[in-house]
XYZ file of C-alpha atoms in Angstrom:
440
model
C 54.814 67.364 138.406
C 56.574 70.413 139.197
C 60.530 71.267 138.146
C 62.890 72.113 141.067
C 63.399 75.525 139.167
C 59.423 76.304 139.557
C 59.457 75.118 143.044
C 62.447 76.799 144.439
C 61.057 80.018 142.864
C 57.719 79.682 143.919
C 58.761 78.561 147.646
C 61.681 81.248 147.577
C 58.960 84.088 146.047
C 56.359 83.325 148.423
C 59.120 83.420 151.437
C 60.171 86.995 150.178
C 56.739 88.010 149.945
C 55.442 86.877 153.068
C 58.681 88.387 154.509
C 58.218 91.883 152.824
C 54.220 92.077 154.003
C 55.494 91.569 157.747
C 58.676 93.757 157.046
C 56.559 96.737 155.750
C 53.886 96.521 157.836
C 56.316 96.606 161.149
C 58.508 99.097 159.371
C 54.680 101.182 158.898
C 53.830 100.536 162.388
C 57.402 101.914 164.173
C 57.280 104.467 161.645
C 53.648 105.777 162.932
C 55.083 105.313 166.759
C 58.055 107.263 166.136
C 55.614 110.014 164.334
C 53.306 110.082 166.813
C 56.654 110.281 169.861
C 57.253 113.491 167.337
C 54.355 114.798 167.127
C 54.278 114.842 171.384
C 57.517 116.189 171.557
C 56.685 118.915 169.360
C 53.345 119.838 171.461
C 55.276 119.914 174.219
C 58.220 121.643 173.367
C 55.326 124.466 172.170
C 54.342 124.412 175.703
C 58.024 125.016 177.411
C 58.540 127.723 174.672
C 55.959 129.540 175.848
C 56.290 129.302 179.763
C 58.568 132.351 179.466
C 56.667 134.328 177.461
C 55.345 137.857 178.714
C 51.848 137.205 178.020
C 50.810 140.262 175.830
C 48.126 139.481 173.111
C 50.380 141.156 170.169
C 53.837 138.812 171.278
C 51.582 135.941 171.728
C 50.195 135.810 168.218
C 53.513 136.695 166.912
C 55.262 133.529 168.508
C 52.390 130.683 167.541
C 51.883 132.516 163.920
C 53.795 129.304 162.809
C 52.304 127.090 164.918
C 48.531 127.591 164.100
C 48.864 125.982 160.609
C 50.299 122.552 162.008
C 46.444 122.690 163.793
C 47.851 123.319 167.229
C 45.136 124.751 169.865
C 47.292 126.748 172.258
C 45.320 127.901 175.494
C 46.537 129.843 178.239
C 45.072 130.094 182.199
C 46.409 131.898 184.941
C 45.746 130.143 188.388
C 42.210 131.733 188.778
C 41.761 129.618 185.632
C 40.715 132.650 183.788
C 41.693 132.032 179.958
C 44.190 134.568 179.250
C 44.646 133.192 175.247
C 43.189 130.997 173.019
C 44.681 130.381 169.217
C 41.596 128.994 167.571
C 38.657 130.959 169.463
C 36.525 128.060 167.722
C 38.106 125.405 169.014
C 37.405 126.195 172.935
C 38.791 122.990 174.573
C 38.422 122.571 178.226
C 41.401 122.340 180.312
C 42.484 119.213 181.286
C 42.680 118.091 184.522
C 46.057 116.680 185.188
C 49.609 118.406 183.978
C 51.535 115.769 181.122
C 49.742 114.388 177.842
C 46.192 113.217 178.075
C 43.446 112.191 175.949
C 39.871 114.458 175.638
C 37.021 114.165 174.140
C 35.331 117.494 173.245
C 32.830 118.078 169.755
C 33.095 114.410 168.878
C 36.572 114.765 168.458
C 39.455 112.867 169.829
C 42.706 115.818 171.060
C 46.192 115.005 172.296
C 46.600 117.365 175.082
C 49.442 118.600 177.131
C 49.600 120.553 180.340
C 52.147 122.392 181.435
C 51.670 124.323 184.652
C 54.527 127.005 185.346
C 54.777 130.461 187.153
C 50.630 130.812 188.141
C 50.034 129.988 184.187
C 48.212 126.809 182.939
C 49.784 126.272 179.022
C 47.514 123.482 177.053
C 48.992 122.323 173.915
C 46.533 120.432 172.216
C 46.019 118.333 168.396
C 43.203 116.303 167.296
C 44.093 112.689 167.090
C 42.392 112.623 163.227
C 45.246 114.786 162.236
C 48.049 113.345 163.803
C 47.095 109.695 162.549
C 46.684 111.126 159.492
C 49.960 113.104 158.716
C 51.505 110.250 160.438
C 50.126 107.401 158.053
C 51.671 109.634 155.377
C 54.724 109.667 156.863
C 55.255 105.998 157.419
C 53.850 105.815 154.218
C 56.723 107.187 152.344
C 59.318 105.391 154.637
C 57.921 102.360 153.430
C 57.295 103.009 149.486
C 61.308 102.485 148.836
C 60.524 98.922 150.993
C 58.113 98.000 148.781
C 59.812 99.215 145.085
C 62.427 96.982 145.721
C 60.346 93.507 146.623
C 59.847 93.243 142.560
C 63.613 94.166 142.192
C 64.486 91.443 144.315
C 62.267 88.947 142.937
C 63.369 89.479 139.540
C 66.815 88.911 141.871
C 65.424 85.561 142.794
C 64.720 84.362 139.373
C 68.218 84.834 137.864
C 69.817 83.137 141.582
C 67.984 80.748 140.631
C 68.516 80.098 136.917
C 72.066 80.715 137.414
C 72.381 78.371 140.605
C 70.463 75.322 138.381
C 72.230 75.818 135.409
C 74.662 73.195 136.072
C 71.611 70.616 136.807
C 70.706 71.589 133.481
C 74.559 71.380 131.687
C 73.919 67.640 133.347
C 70.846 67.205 131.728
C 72.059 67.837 128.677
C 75.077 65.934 128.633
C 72.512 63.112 129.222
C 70.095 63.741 126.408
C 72.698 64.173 124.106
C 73.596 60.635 124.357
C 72.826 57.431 122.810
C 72.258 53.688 124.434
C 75.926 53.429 123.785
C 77.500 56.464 125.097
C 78.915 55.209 128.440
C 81.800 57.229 128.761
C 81.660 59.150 131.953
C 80.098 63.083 132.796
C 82.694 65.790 133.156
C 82.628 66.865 136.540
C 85.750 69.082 137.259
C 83.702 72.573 137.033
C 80.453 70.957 138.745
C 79.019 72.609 142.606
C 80.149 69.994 145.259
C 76.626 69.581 145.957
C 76.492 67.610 142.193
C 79.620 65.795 142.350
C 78.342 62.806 144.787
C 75.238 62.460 142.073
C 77.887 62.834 138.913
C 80.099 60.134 140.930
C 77.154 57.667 141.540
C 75.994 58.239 137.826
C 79.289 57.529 136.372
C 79.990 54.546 138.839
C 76.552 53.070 137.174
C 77.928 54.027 133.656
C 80.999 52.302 134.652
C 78.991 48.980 135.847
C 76.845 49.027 132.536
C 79.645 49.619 130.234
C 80.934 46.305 132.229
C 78.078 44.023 132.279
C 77.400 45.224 128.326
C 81.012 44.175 127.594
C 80.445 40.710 129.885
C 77.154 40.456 127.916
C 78.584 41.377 124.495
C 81.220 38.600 125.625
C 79.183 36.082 126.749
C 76.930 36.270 123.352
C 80.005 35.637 121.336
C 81.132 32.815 123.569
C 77.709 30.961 123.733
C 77.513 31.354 119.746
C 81.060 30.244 119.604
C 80.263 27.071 121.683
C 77.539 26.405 120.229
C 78.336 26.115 116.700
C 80.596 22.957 117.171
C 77.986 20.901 118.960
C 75.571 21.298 116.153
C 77.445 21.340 113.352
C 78.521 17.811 115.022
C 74.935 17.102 115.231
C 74.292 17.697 111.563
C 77.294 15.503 110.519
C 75.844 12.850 112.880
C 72.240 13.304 111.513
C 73.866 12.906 107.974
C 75.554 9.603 108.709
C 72.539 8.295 110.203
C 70.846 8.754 106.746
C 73.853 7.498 104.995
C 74.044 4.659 106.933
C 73.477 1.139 105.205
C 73.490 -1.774 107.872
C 71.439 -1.239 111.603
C 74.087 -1.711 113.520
C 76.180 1.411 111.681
C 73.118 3.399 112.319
C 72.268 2.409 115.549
C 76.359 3.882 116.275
C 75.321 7.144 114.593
C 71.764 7.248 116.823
C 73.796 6.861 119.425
C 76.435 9.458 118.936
C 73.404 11.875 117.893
C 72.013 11.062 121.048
C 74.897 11.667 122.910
C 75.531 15.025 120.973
C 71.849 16.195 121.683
C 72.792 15.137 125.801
C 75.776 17.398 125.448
C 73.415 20.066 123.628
C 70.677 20.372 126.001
C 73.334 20.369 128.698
C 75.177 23.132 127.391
C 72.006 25.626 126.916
C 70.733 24.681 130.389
C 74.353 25.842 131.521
C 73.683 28.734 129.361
C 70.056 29.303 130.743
C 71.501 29.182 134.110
C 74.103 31.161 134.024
C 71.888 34.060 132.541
C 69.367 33.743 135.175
C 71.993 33.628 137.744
C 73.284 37.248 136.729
C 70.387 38.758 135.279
C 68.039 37.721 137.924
C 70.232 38.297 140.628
C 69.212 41.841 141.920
C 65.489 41.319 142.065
C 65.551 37.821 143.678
C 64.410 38.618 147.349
C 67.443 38.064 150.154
C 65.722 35.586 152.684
C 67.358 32.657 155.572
C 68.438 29.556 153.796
C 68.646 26.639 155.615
C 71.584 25.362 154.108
C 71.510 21.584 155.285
C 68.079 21.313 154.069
C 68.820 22.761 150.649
C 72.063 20.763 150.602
C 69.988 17.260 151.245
C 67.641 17.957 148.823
C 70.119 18.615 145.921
C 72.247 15.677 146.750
C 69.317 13.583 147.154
C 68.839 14.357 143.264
C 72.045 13.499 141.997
C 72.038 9.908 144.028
C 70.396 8.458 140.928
C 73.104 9.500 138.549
C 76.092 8.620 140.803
C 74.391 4.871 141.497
C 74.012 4.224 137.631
C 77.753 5.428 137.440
C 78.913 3.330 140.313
C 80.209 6.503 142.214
C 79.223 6.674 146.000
C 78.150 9.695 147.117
C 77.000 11.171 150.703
C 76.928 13.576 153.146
C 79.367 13.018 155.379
C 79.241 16.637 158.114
C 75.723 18.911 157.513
C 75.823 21.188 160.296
C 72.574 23.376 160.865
C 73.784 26.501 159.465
C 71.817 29.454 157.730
C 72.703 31.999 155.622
C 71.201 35.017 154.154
C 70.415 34.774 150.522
C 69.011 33.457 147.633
C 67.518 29.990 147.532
C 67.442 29.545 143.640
C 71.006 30.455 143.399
C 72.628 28.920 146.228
C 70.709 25.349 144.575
C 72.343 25.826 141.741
C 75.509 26.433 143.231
C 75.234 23.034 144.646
C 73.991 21.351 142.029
C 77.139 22.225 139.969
C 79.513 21.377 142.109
C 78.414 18.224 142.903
C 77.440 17.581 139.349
C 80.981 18.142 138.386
C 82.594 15.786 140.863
C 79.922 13.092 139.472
C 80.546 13.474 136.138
C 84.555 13.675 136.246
C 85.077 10.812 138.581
C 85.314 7.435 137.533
C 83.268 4.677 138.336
C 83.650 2.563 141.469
C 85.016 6.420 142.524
C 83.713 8.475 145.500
C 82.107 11.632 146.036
C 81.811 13.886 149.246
C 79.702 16.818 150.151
C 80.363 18.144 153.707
C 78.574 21.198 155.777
C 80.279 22.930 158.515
C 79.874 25.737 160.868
C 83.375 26.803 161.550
C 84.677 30.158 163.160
C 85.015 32.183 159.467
C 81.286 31.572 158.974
C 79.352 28.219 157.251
C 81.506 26.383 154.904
C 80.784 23.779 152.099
C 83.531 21.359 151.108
C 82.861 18.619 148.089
C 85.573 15.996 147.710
C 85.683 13.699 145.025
C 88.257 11.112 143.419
C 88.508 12.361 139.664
C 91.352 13.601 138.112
C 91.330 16.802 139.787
C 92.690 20.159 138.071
C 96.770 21.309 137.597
C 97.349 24.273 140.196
C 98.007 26.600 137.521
C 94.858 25.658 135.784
C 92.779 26.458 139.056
C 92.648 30.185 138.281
C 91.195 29.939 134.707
C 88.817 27.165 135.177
C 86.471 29.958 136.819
C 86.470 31.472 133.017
C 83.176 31.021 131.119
C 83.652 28.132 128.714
C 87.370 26.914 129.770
C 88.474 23.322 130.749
C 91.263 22.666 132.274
C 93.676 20.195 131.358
C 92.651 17.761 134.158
C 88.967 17.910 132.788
C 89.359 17.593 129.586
C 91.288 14.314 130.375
C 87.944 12.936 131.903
C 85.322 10.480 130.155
C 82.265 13.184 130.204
C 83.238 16.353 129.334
C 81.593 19.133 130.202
C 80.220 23.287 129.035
C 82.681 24.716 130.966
C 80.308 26.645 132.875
C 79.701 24.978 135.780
C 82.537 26.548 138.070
C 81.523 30.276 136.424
C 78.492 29.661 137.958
C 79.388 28.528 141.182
C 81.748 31.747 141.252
C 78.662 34.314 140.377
C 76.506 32.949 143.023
C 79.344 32.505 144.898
C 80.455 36.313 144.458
C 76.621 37.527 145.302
C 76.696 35.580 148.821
C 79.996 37.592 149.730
C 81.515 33.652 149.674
C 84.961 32.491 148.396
C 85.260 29.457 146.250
C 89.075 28.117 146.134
C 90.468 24.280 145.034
C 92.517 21.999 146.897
C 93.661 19.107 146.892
C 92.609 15.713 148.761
C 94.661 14.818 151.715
C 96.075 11.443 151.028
C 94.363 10.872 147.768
C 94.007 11.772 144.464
C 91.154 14.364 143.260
C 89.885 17.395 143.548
C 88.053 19.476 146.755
C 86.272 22.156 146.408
C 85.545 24.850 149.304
C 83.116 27.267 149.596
C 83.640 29.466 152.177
C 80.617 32.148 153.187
C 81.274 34.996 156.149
C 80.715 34.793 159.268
C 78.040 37.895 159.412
C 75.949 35.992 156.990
C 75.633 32.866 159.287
């Protein structure tokens, strides 16, 4: 493949040269009409010079002296047509029929004639077409010589445009290869062509969003290890008891609590898992119509189970056929931690709500349940990878902490808002998710 450099050259090269073959050869061309208009004038002003002339052989020669060696025939008639002078006695043309410039053919030669008739005299001025091509190829010759010196000049012209118009491409390109995975810090564009800043700004904008998302990632590593290190250095004091244990029933308690530890566990890294795929797989997931009542059904239908064996009912109360543009993976998820939230925070005997609705903003989703619910000023922060409000931590089951960061990222990719509110009339927490109108 080709560099811009080469191909600007070779385009702008090939232009020039294409330009300078047409230029020189209509530059040759007007040069050999405007010879040739010359060379006519000239035959005929030889002809009005001599329409005056007393006609004595002596004067005669004396005024065409110069004139023979520019291969002139001069011929002279009076009206009886007798020939009263002839220049080149060789070179006997016949007189041409009408007065003005014509063309004859006489020994298989080709003349420029002109005839003036004046005073009882017939004056023939006359110049073989060989010559006149001839002397005027050389003529547009030389006017086009300087033309054609300078097409190198100007191409070596070309080259340095060029090279000077790229070089800050190549100050770019440089700044680039000079860095390292983690040189993020944006490009210098103050002295850059306006033509480069829009790249420059789109490049650093990207710099900016990977110094981000390295930072979020950098982050998130440290949280995840941070979380994880309690739950399994609990599960290796719990595995320890176990084998320390010296009745069945004391280590039937510690199988259970390593049981429950491993639940907590696996829940946390499939919080984990999700949350990665959720912003790592976000940008090549193909956009597609979701049929959000179906989805909605089918991830409510999977969470009956686990609200029935805690005693919590929970339905569908409003699922409006509404679509929205998206993707399906994420916007299941989304659901499935919101309403596995309410279900694990409220107590039994408690209730759980998911509602659909097609309202004049755009589709909306609104789960109601009757757990503690969440402090106002905790609200903010519970969106925060790996925090728990006060009002959570208060319940039975807690939880990663990553459910609502989740629900935010897909949230945040649909273009929806997530916000908390309270229940009218009841205790709990609802939460509302609301997408935009356009994407309904």
């Amino acid at each position: 493949m080709t560099s811009i450099r080469t191909r600007l050259l070779l385009w702008l090269l090939l232009a020039w040269s294409v330009a300078g073959v047409l230029g020189a050869i209509i530059i040759y061309r007007t040069a050999q009409s405007e010879a040739n208009q010359l060379f006519d004038y000239h035959l005929k002003q030889i002809a009005l010079t001599l329409q005056d002339q007393p006609f004595e052989d002596q004067d005669i020669l004396g005024t065409l002296e110069e004139e023979a060696d520019y291969d002139f025939v001069i011929q002279v008639w009076d009206e009886s047509r007798v020939k009263l002078y002839s220049s080149h006695t060789q070179a006997s043309l016949p007189q041409a029929v009408t007065p003005g410039f014509s063309a004859l053919d006489y020994a298989e030669r080709t003349w420029r004639v002109f005839l003036l008739t004046q005073a009882g005299l017939n004056i023939q001025v006359a110049q073989p077409i060989s010559v006149r091509q001839n002397r005027a190829a050389k003529l547009a010759l030389r006017t086009v010589t300087p033309f054609l010196l300078v097409l190198p000049v100007i191409g070596v012209l070309i080259w340095f445009t060029v090279n000077k118009g790229l070089a800050p491409i190549d100050y770019v390109a440089r700044a680039i290869r000079q860095r390292d995975h983690q040189s993020l810090d944006p490009i210098t564009d103050s002295d850059s062509p306006i033509e480069l800043k829009p790249m420059l700004s789109e490049l650093n904008d990207l710099m900016q969003r990977l110094r981000l998302a390295l930072e979020a990632q950098r982050a998130f590593t440290a949280d995840a290890a941070h979380e994880l290190r309690t739950p399994l250095t609990a599960l290796q004091l719990q595995a320890q008891l176990a084998e320390r244990a010296k009745d069945p029933e004391e280590r039937r308690k510690a199988f259970d609590q390593l049981r429950a530890g491993l639940k907590r566990g696996i829940h946390l890294v499939t919080q984990l898992l999700t949350l990665a795929r959720s912003e790592a797989g976000a940008a090549s997931r193909k956009q597609m119509r979701i049929n959000l009542r179906d989805l909605a059904r089918e991830v409510v239908i999977e969470y009956v189970n686990i609200a029935q064996s805690k005693q919590i009912d929970l339905g569908i109360t409003r699922d409006a056929e509404v679509e929205v543009l998206g993707d399906a993976e994420g916007l299941r998820a989304m659901i499935g931690n919101l309403i596995e939230n309410s279900v694990r925070y409220t107590p039994a005997g408690g209730k759980v709500d998911f509602a659909l609705t097609a309202t004049d903003e755009g589709p909306r989703i609104e789960i109601s349940d009757t757990g503690p619910g969440i402090l106002i000023e905790e609200r903010e922060r519970v969106f925060d990878r790996f925090h728990r409000g006060q009002g959570v931590t208060q319940a039975s089951s807690p939880g990663s902490g990553l459910g609502l960061a989740i629900v935010k990222n897909v949230a945040q990719r649909h273009s929806a808002v997530v916000t908390l509110h309270d229940v009218e009339g009841a205790s709990g927490l609802m939460v509302r998710v609301q997408f935009p109108k356009e994407a309904g």
